[in-house]
Coordinates of C-alpha atoms in Angstrom, one line a residue:
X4 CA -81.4 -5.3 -84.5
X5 CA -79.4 -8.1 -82.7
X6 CA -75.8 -6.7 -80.3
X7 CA -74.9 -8.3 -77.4
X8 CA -73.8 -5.9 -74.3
X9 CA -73.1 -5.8 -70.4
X10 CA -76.0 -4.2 -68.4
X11 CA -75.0 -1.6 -66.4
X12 CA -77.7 1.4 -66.7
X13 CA -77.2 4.2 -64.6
X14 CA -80.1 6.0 -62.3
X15 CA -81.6 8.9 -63.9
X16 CA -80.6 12.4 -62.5
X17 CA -81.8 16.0 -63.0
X18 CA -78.5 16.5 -64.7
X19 CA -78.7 13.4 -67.2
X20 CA -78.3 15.1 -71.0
X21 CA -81.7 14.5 -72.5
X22 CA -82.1 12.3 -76.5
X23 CA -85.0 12.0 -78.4
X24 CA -85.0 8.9 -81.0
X25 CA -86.6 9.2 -84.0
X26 CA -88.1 5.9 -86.6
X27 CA -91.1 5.0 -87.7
X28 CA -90.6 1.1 -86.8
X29 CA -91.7 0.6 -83.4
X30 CA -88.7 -2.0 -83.1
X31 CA -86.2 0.5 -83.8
X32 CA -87.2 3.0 -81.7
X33 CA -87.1 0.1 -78.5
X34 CA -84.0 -1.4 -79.9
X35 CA -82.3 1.7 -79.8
X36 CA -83.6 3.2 -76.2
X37 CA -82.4 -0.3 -74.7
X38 CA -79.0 -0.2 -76.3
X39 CA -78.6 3.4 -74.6
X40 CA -79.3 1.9 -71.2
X41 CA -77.5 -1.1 -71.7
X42 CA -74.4 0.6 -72.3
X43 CA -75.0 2.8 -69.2
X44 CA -74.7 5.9 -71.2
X45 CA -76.2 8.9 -69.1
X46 CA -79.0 10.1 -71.1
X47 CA -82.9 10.2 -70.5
X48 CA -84.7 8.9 -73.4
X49 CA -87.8 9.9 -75.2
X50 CA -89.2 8.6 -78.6
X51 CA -91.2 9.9 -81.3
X52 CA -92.9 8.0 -84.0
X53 CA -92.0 10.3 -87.0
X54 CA -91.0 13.8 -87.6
X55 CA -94.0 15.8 -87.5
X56 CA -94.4 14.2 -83.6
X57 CA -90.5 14.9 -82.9
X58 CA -91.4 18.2 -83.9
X59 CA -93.9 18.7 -82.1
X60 CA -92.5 17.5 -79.5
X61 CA -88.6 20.2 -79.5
X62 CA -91.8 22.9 -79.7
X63 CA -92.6 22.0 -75.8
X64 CA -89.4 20.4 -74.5
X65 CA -85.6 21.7 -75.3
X66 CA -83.6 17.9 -75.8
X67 CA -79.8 17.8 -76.2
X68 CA -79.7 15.1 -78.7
X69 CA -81.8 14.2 -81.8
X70 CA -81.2 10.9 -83.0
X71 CA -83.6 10.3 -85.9
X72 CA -83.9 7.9 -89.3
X73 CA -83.9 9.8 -92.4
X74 CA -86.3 8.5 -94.7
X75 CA -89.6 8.5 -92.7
X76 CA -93.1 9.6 -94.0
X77 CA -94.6 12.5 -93.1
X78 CA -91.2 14.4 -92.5
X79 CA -88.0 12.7 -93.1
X80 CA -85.1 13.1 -91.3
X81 CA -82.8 15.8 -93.2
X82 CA -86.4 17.8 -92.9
X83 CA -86.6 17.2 -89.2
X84 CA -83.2 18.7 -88.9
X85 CA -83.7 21.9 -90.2
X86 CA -86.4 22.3 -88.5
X87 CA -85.2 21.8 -85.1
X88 CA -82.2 23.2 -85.5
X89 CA -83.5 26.6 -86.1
X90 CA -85.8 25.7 -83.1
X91 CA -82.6 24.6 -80.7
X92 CA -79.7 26.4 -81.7
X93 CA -77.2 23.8 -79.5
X94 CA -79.4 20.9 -80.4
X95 CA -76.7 17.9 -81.5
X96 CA -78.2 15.8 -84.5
X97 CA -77.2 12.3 -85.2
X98 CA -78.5 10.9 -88.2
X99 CA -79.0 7.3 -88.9
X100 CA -79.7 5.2 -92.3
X101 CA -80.2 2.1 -94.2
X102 CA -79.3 4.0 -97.5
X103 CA -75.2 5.6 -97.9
X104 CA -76.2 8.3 -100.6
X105 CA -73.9 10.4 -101.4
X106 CA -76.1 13.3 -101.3
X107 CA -77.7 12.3 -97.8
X108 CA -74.5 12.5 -96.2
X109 CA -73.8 15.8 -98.4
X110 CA -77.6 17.7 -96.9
X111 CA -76.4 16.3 -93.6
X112 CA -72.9 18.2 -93.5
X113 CA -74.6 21.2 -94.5
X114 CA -77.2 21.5 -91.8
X115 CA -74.6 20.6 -89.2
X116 CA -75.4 17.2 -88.1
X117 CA -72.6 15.9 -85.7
X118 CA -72.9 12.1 -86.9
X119 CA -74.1 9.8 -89.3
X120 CA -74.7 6.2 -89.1
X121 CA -75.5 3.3 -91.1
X122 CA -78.3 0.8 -90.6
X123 CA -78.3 -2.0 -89.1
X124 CA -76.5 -0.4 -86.3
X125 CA -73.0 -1.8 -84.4
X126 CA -72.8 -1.4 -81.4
X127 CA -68.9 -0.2 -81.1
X128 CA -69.7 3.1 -83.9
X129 CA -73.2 3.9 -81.8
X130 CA -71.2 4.2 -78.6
X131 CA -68.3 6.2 -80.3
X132 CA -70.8 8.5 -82.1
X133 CA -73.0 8.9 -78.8
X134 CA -69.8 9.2 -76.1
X135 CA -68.4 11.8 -78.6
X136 CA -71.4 13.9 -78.6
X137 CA -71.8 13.4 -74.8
X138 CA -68.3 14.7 -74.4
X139 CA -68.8 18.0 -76.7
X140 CA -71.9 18.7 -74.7
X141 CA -70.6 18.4 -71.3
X142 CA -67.6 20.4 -72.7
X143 CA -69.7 23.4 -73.8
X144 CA -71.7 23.3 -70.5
X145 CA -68.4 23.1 -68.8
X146 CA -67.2 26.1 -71.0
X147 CA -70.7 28.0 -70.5
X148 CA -70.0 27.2 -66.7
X149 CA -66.7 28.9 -66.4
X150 CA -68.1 31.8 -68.3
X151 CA -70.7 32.5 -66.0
X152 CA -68.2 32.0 -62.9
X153 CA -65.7 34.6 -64.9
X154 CA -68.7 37.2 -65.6
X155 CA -70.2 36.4 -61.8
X156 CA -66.5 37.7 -60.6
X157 CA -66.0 40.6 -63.1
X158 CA -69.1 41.8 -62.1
X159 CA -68.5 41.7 -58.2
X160 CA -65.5 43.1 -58.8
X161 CA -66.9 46.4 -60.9
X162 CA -70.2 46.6 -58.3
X163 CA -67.3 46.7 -55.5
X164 CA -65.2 49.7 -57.1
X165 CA -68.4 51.3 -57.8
X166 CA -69.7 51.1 -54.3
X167 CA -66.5 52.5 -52.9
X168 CA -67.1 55.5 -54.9
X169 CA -63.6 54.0 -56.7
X170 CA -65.4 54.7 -60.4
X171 CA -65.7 52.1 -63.3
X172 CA -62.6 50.3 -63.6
X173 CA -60.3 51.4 -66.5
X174 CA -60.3 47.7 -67.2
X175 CA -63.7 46.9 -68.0
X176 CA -64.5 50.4 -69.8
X177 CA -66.3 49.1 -73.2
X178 CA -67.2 45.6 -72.0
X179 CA -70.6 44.7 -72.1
X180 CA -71.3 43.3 -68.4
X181 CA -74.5 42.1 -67.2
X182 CA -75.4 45.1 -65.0
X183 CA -78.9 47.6 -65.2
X184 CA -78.7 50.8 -65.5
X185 CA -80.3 51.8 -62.5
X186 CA -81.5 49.2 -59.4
X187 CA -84.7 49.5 -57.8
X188 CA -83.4 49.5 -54.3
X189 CA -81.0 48.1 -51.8
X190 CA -80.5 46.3 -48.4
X191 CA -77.6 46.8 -46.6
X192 CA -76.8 43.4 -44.1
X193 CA -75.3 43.7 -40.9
X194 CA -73.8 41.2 -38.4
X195 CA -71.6 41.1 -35.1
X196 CA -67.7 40.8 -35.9
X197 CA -66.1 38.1 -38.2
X198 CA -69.7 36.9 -39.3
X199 CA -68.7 36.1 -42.9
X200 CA -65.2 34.5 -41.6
X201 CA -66.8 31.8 -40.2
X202 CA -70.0 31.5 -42.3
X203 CA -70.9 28.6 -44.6
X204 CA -69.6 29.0 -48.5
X205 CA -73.3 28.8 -49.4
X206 CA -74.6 32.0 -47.1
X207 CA -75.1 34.2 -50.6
X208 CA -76.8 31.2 -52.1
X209 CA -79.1 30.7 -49.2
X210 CA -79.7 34.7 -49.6
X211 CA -80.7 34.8 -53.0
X212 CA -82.9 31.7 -52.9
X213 CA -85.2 33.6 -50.4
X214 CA -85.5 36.4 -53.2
X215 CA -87.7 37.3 -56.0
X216 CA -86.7 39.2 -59.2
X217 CA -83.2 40.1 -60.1
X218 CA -80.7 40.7 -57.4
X219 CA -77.1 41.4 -57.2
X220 CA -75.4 40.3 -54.0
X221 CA -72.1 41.7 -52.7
X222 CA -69.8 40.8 -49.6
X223 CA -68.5 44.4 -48.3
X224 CA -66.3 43.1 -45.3
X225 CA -66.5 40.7 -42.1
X226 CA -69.6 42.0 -41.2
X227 CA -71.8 43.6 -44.1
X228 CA -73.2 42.6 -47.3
X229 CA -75.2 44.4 -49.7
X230 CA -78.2 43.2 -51.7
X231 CA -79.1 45.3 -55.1
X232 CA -82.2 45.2 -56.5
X233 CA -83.1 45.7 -60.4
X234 CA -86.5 44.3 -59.9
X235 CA -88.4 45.0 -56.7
X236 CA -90.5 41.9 -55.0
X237 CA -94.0 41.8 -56.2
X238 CA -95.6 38.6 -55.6
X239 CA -94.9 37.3 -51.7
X240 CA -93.6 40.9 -50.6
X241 CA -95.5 44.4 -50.8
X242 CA -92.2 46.0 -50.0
X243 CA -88.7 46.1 -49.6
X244 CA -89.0 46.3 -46.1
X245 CA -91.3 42.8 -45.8
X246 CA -88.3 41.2 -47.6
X247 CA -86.1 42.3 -45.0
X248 CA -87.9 41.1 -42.2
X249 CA -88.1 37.8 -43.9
X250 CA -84.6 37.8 -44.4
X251 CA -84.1 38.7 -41.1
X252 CA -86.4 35.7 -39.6
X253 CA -84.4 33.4 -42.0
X254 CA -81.4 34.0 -41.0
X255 CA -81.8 33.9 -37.8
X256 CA -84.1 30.5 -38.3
X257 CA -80.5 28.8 -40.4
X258 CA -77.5 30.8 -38.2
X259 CA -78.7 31.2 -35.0
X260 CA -77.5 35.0 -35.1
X261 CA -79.1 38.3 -35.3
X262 CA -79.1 40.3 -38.7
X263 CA -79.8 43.8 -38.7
X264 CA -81.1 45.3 -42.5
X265 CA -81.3 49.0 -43.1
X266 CA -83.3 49.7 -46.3
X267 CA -83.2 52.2 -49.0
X268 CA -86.3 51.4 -51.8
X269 CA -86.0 54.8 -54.0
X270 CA -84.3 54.5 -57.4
X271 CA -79.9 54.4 -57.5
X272 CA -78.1 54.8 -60.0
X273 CA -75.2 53.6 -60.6
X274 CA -73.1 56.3 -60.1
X275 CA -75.0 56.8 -56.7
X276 CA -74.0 53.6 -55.2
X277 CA -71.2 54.9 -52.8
X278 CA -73.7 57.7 -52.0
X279 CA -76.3 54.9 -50.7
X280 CA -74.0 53.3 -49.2
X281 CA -73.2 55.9 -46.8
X282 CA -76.4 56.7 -46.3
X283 CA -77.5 52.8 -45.4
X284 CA -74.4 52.8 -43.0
X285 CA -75.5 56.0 -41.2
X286 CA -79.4 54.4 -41.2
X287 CA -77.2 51.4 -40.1
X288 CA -75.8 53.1 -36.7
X289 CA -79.3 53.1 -35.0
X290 CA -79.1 49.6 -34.4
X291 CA -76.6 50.6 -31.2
X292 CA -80.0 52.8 -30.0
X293 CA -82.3 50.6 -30.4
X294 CA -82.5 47.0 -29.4
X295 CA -85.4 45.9 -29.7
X296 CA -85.1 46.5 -33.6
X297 CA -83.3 44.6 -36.9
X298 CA -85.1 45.8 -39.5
X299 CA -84.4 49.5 -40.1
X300 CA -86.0 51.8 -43.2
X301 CA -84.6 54.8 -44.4
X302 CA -88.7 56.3 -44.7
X303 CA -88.4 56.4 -40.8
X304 CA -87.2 58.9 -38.4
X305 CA -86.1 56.8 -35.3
X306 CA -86.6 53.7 -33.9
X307 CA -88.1 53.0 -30.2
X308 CA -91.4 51.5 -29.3
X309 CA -93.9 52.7 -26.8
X310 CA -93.0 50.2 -24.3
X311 CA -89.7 51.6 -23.9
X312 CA -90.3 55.2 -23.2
X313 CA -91.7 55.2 -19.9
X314 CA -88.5 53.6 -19.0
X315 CA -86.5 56.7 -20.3
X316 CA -86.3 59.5 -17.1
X317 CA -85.4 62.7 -18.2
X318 CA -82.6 63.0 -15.7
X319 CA -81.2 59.7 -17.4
X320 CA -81.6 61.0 -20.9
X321 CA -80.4 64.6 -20.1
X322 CA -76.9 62.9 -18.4
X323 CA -76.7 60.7 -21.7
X324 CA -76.6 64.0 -24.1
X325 CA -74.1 66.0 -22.1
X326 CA -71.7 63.0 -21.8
X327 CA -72.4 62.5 -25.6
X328 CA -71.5 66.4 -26.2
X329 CA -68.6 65.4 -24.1
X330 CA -67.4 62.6 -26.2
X331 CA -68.0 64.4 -29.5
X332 CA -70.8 61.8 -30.4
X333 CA -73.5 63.7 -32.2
X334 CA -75.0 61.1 -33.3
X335 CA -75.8 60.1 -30.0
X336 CA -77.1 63.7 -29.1
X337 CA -79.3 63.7 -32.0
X338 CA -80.4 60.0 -31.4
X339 CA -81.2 61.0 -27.5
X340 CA -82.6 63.9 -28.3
X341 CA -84.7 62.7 -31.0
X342 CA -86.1 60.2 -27.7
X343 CA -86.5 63.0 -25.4
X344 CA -88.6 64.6 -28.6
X345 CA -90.5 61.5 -28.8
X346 CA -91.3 60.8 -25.2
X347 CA -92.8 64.4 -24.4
X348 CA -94.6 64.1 -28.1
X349 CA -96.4 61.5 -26.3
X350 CA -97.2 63.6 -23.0
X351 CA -99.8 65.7 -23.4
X352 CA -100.8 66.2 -20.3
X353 CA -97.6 68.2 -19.3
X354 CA -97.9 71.8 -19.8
X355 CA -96.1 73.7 -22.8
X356 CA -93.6 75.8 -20.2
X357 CA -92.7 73.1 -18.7
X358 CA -91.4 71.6 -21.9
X359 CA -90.0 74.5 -23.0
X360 CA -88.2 75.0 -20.2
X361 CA -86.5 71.3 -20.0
X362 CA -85.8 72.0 -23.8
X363 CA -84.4 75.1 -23.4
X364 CA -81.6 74.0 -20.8
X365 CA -80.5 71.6 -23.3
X366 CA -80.5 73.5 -25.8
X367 CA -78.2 75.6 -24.0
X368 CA -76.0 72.7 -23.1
X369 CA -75.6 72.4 -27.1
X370 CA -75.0 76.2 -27.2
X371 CA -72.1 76.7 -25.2
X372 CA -70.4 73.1 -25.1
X373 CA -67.8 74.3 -27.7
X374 CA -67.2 77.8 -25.9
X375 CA -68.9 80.2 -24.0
X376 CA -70.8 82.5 -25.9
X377 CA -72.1 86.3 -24.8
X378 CA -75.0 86.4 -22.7
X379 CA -77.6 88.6 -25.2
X380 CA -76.8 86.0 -27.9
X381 CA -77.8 82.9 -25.4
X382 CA -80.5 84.8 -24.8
X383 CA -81.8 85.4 -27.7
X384 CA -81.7 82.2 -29.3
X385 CA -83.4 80.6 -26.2
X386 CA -86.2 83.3 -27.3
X387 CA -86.8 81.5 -30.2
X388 CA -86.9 78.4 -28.5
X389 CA -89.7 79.6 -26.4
X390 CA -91.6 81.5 -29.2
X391 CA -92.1 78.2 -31.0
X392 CA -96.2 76.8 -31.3
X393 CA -95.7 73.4 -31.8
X394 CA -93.1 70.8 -30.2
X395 CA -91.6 70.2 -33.8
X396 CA -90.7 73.6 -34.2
X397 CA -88.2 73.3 -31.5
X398 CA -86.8 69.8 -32.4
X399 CA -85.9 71.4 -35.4
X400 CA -84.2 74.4 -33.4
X401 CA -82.1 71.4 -31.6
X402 CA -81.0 69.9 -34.4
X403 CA -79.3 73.2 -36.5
X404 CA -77.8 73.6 -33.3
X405 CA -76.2 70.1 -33.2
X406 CA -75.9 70.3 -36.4
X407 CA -74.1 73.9 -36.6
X408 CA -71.4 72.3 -33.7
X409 CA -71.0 69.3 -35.6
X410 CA -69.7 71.4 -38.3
X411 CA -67.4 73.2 -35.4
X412 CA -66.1 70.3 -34.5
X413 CA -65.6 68.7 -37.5
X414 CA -63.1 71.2 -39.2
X415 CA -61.2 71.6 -36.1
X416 CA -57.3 70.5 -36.0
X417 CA -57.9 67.9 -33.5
X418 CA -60.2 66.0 -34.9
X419 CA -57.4 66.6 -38.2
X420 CA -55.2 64.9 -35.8
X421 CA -57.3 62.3 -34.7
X422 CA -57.9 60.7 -38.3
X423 CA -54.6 60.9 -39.4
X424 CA -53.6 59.2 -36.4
X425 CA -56.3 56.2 -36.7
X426 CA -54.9 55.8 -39.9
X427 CA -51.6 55.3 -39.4
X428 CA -52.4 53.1 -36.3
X429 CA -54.5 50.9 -39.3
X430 CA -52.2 50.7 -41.4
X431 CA -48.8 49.5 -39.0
X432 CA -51.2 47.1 -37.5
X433 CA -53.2 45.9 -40.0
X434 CA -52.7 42.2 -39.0
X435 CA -54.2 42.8 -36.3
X436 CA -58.1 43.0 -34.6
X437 CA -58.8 46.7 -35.8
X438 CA -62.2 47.0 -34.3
X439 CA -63.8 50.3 -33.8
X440 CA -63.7 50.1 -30.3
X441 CA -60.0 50.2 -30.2
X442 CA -59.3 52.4 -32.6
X443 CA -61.9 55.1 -31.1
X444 CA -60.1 54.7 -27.4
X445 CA -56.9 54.9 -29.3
X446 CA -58.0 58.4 -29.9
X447 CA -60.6 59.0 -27.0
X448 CA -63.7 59.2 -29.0
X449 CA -67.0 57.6 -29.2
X450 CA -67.0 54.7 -31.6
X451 CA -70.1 56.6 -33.3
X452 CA -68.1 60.1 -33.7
X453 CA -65.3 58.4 -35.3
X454 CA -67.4 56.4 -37.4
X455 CA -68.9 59.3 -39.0
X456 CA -65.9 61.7 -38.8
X457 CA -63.7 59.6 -40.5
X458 CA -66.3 58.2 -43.7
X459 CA -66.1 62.7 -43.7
X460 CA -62.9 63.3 -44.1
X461 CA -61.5 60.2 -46.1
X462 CA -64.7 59.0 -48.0
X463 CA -64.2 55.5 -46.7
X464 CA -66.0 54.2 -43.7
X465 CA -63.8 52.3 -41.4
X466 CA -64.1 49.0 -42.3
X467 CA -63.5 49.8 -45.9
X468 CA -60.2 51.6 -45.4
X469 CA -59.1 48.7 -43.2
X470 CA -60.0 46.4 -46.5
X471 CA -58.4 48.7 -48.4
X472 CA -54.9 48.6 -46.5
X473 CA -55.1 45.1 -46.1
X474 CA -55.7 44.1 -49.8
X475 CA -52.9 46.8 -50.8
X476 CA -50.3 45.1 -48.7
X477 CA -51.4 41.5 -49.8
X478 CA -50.8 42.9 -53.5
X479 CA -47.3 43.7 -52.7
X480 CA -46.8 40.5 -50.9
X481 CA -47.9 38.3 -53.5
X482 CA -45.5 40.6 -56.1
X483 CA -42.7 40.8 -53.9
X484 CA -42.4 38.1 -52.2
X485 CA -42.4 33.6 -51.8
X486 CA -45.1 33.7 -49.3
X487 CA -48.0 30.9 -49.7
X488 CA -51.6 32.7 -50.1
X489 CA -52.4 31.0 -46.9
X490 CA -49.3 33.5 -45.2
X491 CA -50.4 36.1 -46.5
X492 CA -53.9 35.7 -45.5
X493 CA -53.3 35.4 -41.6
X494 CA -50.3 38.1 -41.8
X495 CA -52.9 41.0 -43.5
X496 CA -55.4 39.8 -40.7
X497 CA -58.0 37.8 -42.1
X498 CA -58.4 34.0 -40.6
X499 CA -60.2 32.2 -43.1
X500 CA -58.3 31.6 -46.1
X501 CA -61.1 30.7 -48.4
X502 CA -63.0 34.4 -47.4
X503 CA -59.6 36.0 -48.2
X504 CA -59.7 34.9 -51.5
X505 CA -63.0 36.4 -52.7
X506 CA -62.2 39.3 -50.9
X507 CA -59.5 39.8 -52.9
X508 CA -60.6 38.7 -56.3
X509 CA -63.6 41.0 -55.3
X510 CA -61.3 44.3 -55.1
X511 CA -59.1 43.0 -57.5
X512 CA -60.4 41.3 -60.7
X513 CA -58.3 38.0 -59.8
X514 CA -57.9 35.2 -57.3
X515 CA -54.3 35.7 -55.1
X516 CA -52.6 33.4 -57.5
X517 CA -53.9 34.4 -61.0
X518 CA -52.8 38.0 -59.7
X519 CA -49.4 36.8 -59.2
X520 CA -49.0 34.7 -62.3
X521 CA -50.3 37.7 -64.4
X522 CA -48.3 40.3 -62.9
X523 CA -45.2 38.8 -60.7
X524 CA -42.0 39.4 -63.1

């Protein structure tokens, strides 16, 4: 085999396309792994002596092209083709051949070989034949690329509408998508303000390399993401919860930030999702209580350690549930409670009246915050307060209290008021910072009342409806008007372009300008 060529071979990579050469003559086999390098084509090279060994060989290792001789003992080429075809279903065959049979060329075409040369070998058809083939593979993989990336985003899109408690899409009713039927369990991410505004591109990549099993990740908003899990951890991790305090320490090791995870390990199905969700947001809101804690599990009633009790007066904590009974904050009077609860669980030197008696003033404070109520009723549910045997017995007394003012409270017409009135504030400024600060003083409620009284009465949390209004008026600006994406993005109140985009190809099935080509008349 004689050719004369320039030598420019490239470095071999983890991406190179992989051939394996086929001939029983030593020479040929050389010849034919120095012409590929010689012409810099970009493919790892590996060599078998005949086709029993090449077979041998696609039963261990997947290759991308088989270059073989035909006639060969042992196993001749057309042979060797079958064979590893039925083994490789994308394998590319090139055959090669002193001999121009007719019927060589005929077996070929029927077992789908992609070329066929003749022996000896020019140089100018062996680079045609091998750059075609190159180029059809690194088409499909481009293809196979782009319909990953397409299913990737319908799926976001269908987890998102299903976590909103929005339903399957009419769209995608009848398409096969890639999604269990049930997940094992979720983590619900948490960060301060604008985290995913100004995180790197590659944050969910970082997230699910420090997973095992099969995980779905979705971005909810600026400052939550939620991690589903059809598989749970069962090598590194005995539980869901030792997965989120090593995302936790991760994160915190790469960002420099604090991430707070609140856990839910039982099984959800898919039409439960919006369900957990609330119920990982509400887990969520004990992060404001307690400090010291970023890792939160829904198998837990309350989170404070030891250390911080002592620190806890009554006077303090007593003060802190009237002015929450005040503000309309119940989850803080449950949450403060719940630590008053915990502290005198702890005390057992104190004496039982005495305990009773502290509870049994605040449990009147709960009784009559709403109105005044007659004396022999007061009474007689204080009775029961003091009638109870075990401190338990009269945290649960506390809490149908709270709970029954809750329900006062919540289908009043001023708190009626109060929602609609956040969400027309939301949605004639929804350029601008909505936090939940300002929109609970807008209304003179605790940021924790609103929180929970508005997910009540509209179905969405906060941040969602925000989302929600924003993406519905970027819709109608990218129908109805010239604007770049980039306008529209600052003027619906996001700041980081890129983050806008997935948001909205997240909620809506496209990117900003496939939405507008597709629908804009």
């Amino acid at each position: 085999m004689k050719f004369c060529v320039w030598n420019h071979a490239p470095e071999r990579t983890d991406e190179m396309l992989s051939i394996l050469v086929v001939d029983d003559q030593r020479e040929e086999r050389e010849g034919i792994e120095f012409l590929i390098h010689e012409l810099g084509l970009p493919l790892q090279v590996e060599t078998a002596e005949n086709g029993r060994a090449a077979l041998a060989y696609l039963e261990k290792k997947p290759v991308d092209i088989l270059f073989t001789d035909v006639r060969m003992p042992l196993m001749d080429g057309l042979q060797l083709t079958k064979q590893a075809l039925s083994l490789q279903k994308g394998l590319k065959v090139i055959l090669f051949s002193g001999f121009a049979e007719f019927e060589y060329a005929k077996t070929a075409i029927s077992l789908g070989v992609s070329e066929y040369l003749l022996k000896p070998i020019h140089v100018e058809a062996f680079q045609s034949s091998l750059q075609k083939v190159i180029d059809e593979l690194t088409h499909q993989a481009q293809l196979q690329i782009t319909s990953q990336i397409k299913q990737s985003y319908v799926k976001k899109h269908v987890l998102f509408n299903l976590v909103n408690g929005l339903g399957m899409p009419s769209s995608m009713k009848g398409v096969a998508l890639d999604l269990p039927d049930h997940y094992q369990g979720a983590i619900l991410m948490e960060f301060e303000k604008n985290f995913f505004e100004d995180a790197e591109p590659d944050f969910e990549q970082f997230i699910l390399t420090l997973l095992e099993g099969s995980s779905d990740y979705l971005n909810l908003n600026d400052c939550q993401s939620l991690l589903l899990f059809s598989r749970l951890p069962s090598r590194s991790f005995n539980s869901l919860l030792e997965l989120g305090i090593h995302i936790r320490n991760s994160v915190q090791k790469k960002y420099k930030v604090n991430c707070y995870l609140a856990i839910h390990d039982e099984v959800i199905h898919l039409s439960e999702l919006s369900a957990c969700l609330i119920q990982l947001d509400q887990l969520m809101e004990y992060r404001f209580f307690s400090p010291d804690y970023f890792v939160f599990d829904a198998k837990t009633d309350f989170y404070v350690s030891d250390d911080r009790l002592p620190e806890l007066s009554d006077h303090d904590l007593l003060n802190q549930i009237r002015r929450d009974l005040t503000d309309r904050d119940f989850f803080g009077v449950r949450a403060n409670t719940e630590l008053l609860y915990q502290k005198y669980a702890k005390q057992l030197q104190l004496s039982k009246l005495y305990v009773k008696y502290m509870f049994s003033s605040l449990y009147q404070d709960i009784m009559t915050s709403s109105a005044p109520i007659p004396e022999t009723e007061l009474s007689r549910e204080i009775e029961k307060l003091y009638k109870a045997d075990e401190l338990k017995e009269i945290k649960e007394i506390l809490f149908e209290a709270i709970a029954r003012l809750e329900q006062q409270y919540s289908c009043s017409e001023f708190l009626h008021r109060d929602i609609a009135f956040v969400k027309q504030y939301i949605e004639e400024h929804y350029g601008e910072d909505l936090s939940l600060e300002l929109l609970a003083a807008r209304v003179h409620l605790s940021p924790h009342y609103l929180s929970s009284m508005f997910k009540k009465h509209t179905g969405y949390g906060l941040n969602k409806y925000i989302k929600h209004v924003r993406m519905k008026i970027a819709k109608d600006l990218l129908l109805q008007s010239h604007l770049k994406v980039s306008d529209i993005c600052y003027q619906v109140g996001f700041q980081n372009v890129s983050y806008f985009c997935q948001n909205f190809r997240d909620f809506f099935g496209q990117t900003p300008e496939r939405f507008r080509q597709a629908n804009r008349r």
